[in-house]
GROMACS .gro file of C-alpha atoms in nm:
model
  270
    1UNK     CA    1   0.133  -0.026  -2.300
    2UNK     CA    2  -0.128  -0.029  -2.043
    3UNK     CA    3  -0.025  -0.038  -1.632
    4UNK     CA    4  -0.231   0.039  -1.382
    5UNK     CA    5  -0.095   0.132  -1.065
    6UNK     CA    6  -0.289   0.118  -0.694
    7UNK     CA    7  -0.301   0.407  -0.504
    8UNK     CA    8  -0.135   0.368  -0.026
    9UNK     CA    9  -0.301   0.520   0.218
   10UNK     CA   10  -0.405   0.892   0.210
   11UNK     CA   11  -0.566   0.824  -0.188
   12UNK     CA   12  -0.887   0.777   0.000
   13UNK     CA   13  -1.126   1.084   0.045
   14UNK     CA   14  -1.462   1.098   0.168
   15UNK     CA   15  -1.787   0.991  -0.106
   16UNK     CA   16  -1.517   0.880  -0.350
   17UNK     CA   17  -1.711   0.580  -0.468
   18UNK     CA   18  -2.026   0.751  -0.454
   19UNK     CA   19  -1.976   0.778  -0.868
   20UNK     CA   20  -1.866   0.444  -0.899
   21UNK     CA   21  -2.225   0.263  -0.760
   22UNK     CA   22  -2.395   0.391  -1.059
   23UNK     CA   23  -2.168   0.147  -1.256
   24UNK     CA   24  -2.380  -0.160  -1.300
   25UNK     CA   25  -2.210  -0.441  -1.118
   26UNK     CA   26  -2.041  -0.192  -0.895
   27UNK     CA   27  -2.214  -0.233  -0.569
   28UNK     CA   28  -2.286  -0.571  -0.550
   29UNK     CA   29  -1.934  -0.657  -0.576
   30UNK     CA   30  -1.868  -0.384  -0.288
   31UNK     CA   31  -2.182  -0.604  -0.090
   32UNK     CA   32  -1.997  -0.920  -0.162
   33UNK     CA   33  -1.599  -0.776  -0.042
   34UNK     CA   34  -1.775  -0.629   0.278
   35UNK     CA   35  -1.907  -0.942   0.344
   36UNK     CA   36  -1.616  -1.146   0.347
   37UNK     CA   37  -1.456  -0.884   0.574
   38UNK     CA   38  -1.785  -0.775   0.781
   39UNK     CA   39  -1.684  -0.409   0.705
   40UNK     CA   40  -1.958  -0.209   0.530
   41UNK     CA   41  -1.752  -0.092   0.244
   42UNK     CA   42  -2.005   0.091   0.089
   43UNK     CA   43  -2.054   0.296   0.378
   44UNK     CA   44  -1.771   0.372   0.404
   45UNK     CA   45  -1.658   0.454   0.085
   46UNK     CA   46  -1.968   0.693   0.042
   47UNK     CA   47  -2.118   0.857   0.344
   48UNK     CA   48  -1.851   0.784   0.596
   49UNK     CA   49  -1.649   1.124   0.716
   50UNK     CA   50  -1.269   1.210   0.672
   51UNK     CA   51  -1.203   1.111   1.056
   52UNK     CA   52  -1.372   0.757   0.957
   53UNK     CA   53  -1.186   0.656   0.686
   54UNK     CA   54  -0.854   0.769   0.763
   55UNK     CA   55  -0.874   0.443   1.009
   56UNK     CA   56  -0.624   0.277   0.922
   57UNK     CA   57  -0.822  -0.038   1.017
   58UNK     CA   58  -1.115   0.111   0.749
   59UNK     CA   59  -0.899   0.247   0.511
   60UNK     CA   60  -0.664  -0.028   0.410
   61UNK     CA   61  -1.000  -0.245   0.282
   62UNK     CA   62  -1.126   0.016   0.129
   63UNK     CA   63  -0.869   0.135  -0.095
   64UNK     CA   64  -0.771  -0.236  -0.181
   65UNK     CA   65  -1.173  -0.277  -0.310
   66UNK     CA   66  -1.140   0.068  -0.469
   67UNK     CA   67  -0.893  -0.061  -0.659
   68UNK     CA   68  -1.041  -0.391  -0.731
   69UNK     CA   69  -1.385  -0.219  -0.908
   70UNK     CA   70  -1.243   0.041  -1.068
   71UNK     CA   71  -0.950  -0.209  -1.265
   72UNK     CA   72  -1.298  -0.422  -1.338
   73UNK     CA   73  -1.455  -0.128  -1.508
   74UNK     CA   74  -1.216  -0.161  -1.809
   75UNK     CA   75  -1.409  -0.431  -1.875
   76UNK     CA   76  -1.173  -0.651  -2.117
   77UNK     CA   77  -0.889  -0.376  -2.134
   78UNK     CA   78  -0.632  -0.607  -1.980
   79UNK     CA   79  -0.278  -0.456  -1.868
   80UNK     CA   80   0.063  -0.556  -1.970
   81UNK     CA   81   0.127  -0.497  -1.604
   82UNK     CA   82   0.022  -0.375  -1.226
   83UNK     CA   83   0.172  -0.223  -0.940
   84UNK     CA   84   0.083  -0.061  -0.590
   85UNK     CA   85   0.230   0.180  -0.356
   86UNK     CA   86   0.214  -0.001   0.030
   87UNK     CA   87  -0.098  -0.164   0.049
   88UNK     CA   88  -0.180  -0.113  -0.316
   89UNK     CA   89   0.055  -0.379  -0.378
   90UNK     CA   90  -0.196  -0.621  -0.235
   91UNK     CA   91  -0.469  -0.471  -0.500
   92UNK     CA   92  -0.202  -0.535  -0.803
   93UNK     CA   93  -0.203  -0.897  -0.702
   94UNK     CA   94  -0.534  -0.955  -0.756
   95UNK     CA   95  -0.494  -0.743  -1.057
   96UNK     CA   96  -0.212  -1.015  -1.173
   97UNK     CA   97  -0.429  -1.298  -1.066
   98UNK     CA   98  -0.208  -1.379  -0.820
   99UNK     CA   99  -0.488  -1.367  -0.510
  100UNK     CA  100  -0.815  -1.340  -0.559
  101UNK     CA  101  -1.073  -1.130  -0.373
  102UNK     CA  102  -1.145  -1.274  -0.070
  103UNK     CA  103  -0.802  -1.401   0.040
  104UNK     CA  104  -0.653  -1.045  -0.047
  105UNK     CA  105  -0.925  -0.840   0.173
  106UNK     CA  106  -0.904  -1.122   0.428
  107UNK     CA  107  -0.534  -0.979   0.425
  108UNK     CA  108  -0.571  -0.628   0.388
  109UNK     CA  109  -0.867  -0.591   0.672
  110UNK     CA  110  -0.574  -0.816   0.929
  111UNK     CA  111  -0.307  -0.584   0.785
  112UNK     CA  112  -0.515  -0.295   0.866
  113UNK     CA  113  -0.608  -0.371   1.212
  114UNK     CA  114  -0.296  -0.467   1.339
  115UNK     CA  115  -0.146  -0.130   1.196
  116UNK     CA  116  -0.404   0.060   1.383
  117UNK     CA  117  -0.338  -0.117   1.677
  118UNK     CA  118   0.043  -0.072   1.657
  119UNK     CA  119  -0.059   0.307   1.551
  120UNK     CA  120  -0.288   0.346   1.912
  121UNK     CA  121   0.052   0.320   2.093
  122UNK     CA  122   0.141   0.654   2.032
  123UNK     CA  123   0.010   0.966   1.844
  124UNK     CA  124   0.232   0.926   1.529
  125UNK     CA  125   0.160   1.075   1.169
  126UNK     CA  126   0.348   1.134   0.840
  127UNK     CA  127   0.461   1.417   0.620
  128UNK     CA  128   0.545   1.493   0.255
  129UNK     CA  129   0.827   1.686   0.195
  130UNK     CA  130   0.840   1.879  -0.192
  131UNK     CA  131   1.140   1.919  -0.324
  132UNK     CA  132   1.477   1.955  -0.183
  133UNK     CA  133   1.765   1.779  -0.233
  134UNK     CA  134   1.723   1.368  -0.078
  135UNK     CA  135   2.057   1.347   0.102
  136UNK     CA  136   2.047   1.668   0.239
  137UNK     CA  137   1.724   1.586   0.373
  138UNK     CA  138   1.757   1.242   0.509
  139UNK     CA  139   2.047   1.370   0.736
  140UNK     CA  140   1.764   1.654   0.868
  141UNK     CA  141   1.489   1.442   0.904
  142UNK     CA  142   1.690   1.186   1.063
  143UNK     CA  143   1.840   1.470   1.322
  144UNK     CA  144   1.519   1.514   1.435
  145UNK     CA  145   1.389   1.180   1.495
  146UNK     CA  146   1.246   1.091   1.185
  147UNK     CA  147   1.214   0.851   0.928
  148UNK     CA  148   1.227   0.859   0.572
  149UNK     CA  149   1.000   0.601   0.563
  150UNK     CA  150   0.868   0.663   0.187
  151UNK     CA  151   1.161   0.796  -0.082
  152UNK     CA  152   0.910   0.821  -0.422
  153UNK     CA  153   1.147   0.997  -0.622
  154UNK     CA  154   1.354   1.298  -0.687
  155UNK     CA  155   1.188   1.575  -0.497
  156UNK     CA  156   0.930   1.426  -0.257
  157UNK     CA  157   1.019   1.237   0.043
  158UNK     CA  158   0.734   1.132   0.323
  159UNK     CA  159   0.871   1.186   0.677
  160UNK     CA  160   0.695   0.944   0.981
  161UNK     CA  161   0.734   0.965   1.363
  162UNK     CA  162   0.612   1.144   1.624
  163UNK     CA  163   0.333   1.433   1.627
  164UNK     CA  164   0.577   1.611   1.805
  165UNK     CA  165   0.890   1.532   1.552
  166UNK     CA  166   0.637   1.668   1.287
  167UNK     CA  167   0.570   1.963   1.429
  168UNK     CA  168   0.909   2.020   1.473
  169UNK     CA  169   0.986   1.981   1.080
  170UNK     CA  170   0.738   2.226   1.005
  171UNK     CA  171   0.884   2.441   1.229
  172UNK     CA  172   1.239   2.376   1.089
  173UNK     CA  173   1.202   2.259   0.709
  174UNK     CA  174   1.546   2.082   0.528
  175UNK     CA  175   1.693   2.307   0.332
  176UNK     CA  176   1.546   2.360  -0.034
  177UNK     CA  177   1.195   2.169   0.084
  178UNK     CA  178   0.920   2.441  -0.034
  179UNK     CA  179   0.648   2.280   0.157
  180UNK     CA  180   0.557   2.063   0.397
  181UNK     CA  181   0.251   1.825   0.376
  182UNK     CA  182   0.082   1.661   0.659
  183UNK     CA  183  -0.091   1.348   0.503
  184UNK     CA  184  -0.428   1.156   0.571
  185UNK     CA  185  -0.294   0.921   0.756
  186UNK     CA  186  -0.352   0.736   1.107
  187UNK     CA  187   0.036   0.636   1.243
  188UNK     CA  188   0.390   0.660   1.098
  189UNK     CA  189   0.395   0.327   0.849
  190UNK     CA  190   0.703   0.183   0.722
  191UNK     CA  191   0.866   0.299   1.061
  192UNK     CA  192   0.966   0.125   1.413
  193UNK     CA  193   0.623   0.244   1.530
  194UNK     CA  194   0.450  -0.049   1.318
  195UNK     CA  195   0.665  -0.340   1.470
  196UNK     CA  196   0.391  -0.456   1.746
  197UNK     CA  197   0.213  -0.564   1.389
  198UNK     CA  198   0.481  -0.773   1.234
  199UNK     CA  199   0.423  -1.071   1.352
  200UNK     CA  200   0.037  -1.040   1.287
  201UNK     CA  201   0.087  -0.967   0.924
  202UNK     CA  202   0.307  -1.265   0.901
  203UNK     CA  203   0.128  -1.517   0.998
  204UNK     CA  204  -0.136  -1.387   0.791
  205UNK     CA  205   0.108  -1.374   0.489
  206UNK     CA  206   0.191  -1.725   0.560
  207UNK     CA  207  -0.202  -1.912   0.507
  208UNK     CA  208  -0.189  -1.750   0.147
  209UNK     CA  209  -0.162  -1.977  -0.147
  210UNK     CA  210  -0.034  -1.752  -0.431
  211UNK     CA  211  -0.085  -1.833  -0.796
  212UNK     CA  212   0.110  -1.764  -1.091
  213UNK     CA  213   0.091  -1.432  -1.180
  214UNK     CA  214  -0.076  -1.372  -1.540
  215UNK     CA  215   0.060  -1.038  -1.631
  216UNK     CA  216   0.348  -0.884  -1.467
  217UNK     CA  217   0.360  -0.761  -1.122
  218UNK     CA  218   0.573  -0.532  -0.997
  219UNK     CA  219   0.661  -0.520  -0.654
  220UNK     CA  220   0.928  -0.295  -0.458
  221UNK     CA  221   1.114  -0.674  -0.302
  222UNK     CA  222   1.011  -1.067  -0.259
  223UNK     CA  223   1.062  -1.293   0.023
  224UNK     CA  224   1.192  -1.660  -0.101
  225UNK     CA  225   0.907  -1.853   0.044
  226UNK     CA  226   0.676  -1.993   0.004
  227UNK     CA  227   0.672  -2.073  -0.308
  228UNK     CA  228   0.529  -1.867  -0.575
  229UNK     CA  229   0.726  -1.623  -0.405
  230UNK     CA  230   0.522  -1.411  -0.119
  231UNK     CA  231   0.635  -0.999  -0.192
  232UNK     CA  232   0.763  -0.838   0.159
  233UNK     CA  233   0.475  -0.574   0.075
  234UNK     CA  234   0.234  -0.871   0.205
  235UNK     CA  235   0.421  -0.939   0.578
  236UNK     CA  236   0.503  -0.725   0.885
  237UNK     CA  237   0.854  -0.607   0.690
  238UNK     CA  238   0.723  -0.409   0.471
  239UNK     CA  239   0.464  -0.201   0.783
  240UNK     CA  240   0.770  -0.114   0.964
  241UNK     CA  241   1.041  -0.095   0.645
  242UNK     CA  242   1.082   0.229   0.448
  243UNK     CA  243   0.994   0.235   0.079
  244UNK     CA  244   1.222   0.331  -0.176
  245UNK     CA  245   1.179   0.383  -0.544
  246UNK     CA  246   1.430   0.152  -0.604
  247UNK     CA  247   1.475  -0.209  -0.603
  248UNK     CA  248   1.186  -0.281  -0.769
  249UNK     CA  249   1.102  -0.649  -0.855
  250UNK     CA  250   0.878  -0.743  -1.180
  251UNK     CA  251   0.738  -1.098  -1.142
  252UNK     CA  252   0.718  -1.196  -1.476
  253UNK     CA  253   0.511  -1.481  -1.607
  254UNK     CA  254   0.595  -1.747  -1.790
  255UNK     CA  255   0.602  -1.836  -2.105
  256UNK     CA  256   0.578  -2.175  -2.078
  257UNK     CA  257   0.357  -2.401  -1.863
  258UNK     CA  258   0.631  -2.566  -1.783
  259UNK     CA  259   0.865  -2.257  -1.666
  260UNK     CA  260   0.773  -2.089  -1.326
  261UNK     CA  261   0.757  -1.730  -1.332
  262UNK     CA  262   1.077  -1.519  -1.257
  263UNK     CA  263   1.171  -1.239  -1.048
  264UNK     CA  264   1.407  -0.923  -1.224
  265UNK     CA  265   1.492  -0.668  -0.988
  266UNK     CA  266   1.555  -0.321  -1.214
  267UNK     CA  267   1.667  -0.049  -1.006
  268UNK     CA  268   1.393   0.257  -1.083
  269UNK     CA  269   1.445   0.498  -1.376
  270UNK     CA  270   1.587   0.823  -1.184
   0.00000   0.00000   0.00000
């Protein structure tokens, strides 16, 4: 079984679609996204620097239409099902058919902006932690100010706050963490730091129209309106919420026209 899965924040690294333009098809469609979000995508996805595109603001878009070209280039491979980490969520729903181009880059380049915004406030960053054991580590991190604001799985937590709280894990790892990874990032997401974008992102949220999905989607939680139902990962919860492996919601669809699709929340294989 096929599922693709879109890459947060941090995936993105400078002239990674440099490859992809000599895909016929490839750049036109980057032309026609950057248009409808008057962001020069292939700019930025080519020649632009590290400092550029770790923008949040820049970044967000970018990785979304990534994700968007290089699902296309399967040409009629279709899934059995998509998912996203963070904003990659917004990349699977397109995948599922659920938005389509336009209204989810419309989202993601709001999204993005009113994280870097909320990110300006104060000089925050985040940190992967390798290995370890999780509850040992969430007490440290949390003794020093910071968040767990990403749990992926056994042995890798990201850490978000302050410069200064970072510097200060480094300084004093958990015990049983080998190493300490600053990522390419702009601000702590998933953490307090993001609220000054909540209500941005849901008012945005709110002038979607979801469809049906047509394969499954898998998304970490759902909000019960409107109706299809709108995933968290698409509002101002989910910028200043944690993400944990678990609790993950499949929307199924259905297999009937005259059944709506359904939401199964599974908790995630350990």
């Amino acid at each position: 079984m096929l599922v693709l899965v879109a890459p947060g924040q941090g995936a993105q690294t400078p002239g990674f679609l440099t490859p992809w333009l000599d895909l016929p098809g490839v750049e036109d469609r980057l032309r026609a996204l950057s248009a409808a979000v008057d962001l020069d995508l292939v700019h930025y996805g080519t020649d632009a620097d590290a400092d550029e595109i770790r923008d949040t603001a820049v970044a967000q878009p970018l990785l979304v239409a990534a994700g968007l070209v290089s699902a296309a280039a399967l040409g009629d491979v279709t899934p059995r099902a998509v998912a996203g980490h963070s904003v990659g969520e917004i990349t699977a729903a397109v995948l599922a058919g659920v938005l389509d181009d336009t209204a989810a880059l419309t989202l993601v380049r709001k999204r993005g902006l009113a994280m870097a915004e909320a990110a300006a406030i104060t000089a925050t960053g985040m940190s992967a932690l390798l290995g370890g054991d999780p509850d040992t580590t969430v007490a440290h991190l949390e003794k020093l100010g910071l968040t767990p604001a990403n749990v992926n799985g056994a042995g890798q937590i990201v850490a978000a706050g302050t410069m200064e709280q970072l510097a200060a894990l480094e300084a004093d790892k958990p015990k049983g963490v080998r190493r300490v990874v600053a990522l390419k990032v702009a601000g702590a997401f998933h953490t307090r730091h993001m609220a000054p974008a909540v209500d941005t992102l849901a008012k945005a949220a709110l002038e979607l129209t979801p469809a049906d999905p047509t394969i499954t989607y898998v998304s970490r939680t759902r909000t019960a309106r409107p109706s299809p139902p709108v995933p968290r990962c698409w509002t101002g919860w989910s910028a200043r919420s944690p993400t944990r492996s678990a609790g993950t919601c499949a929307w199924r669809p259905s297999r009937s026209w005259a059944s709506p699709p359904s939401w199964r929340c599974v908790p995630a294989a350990p």
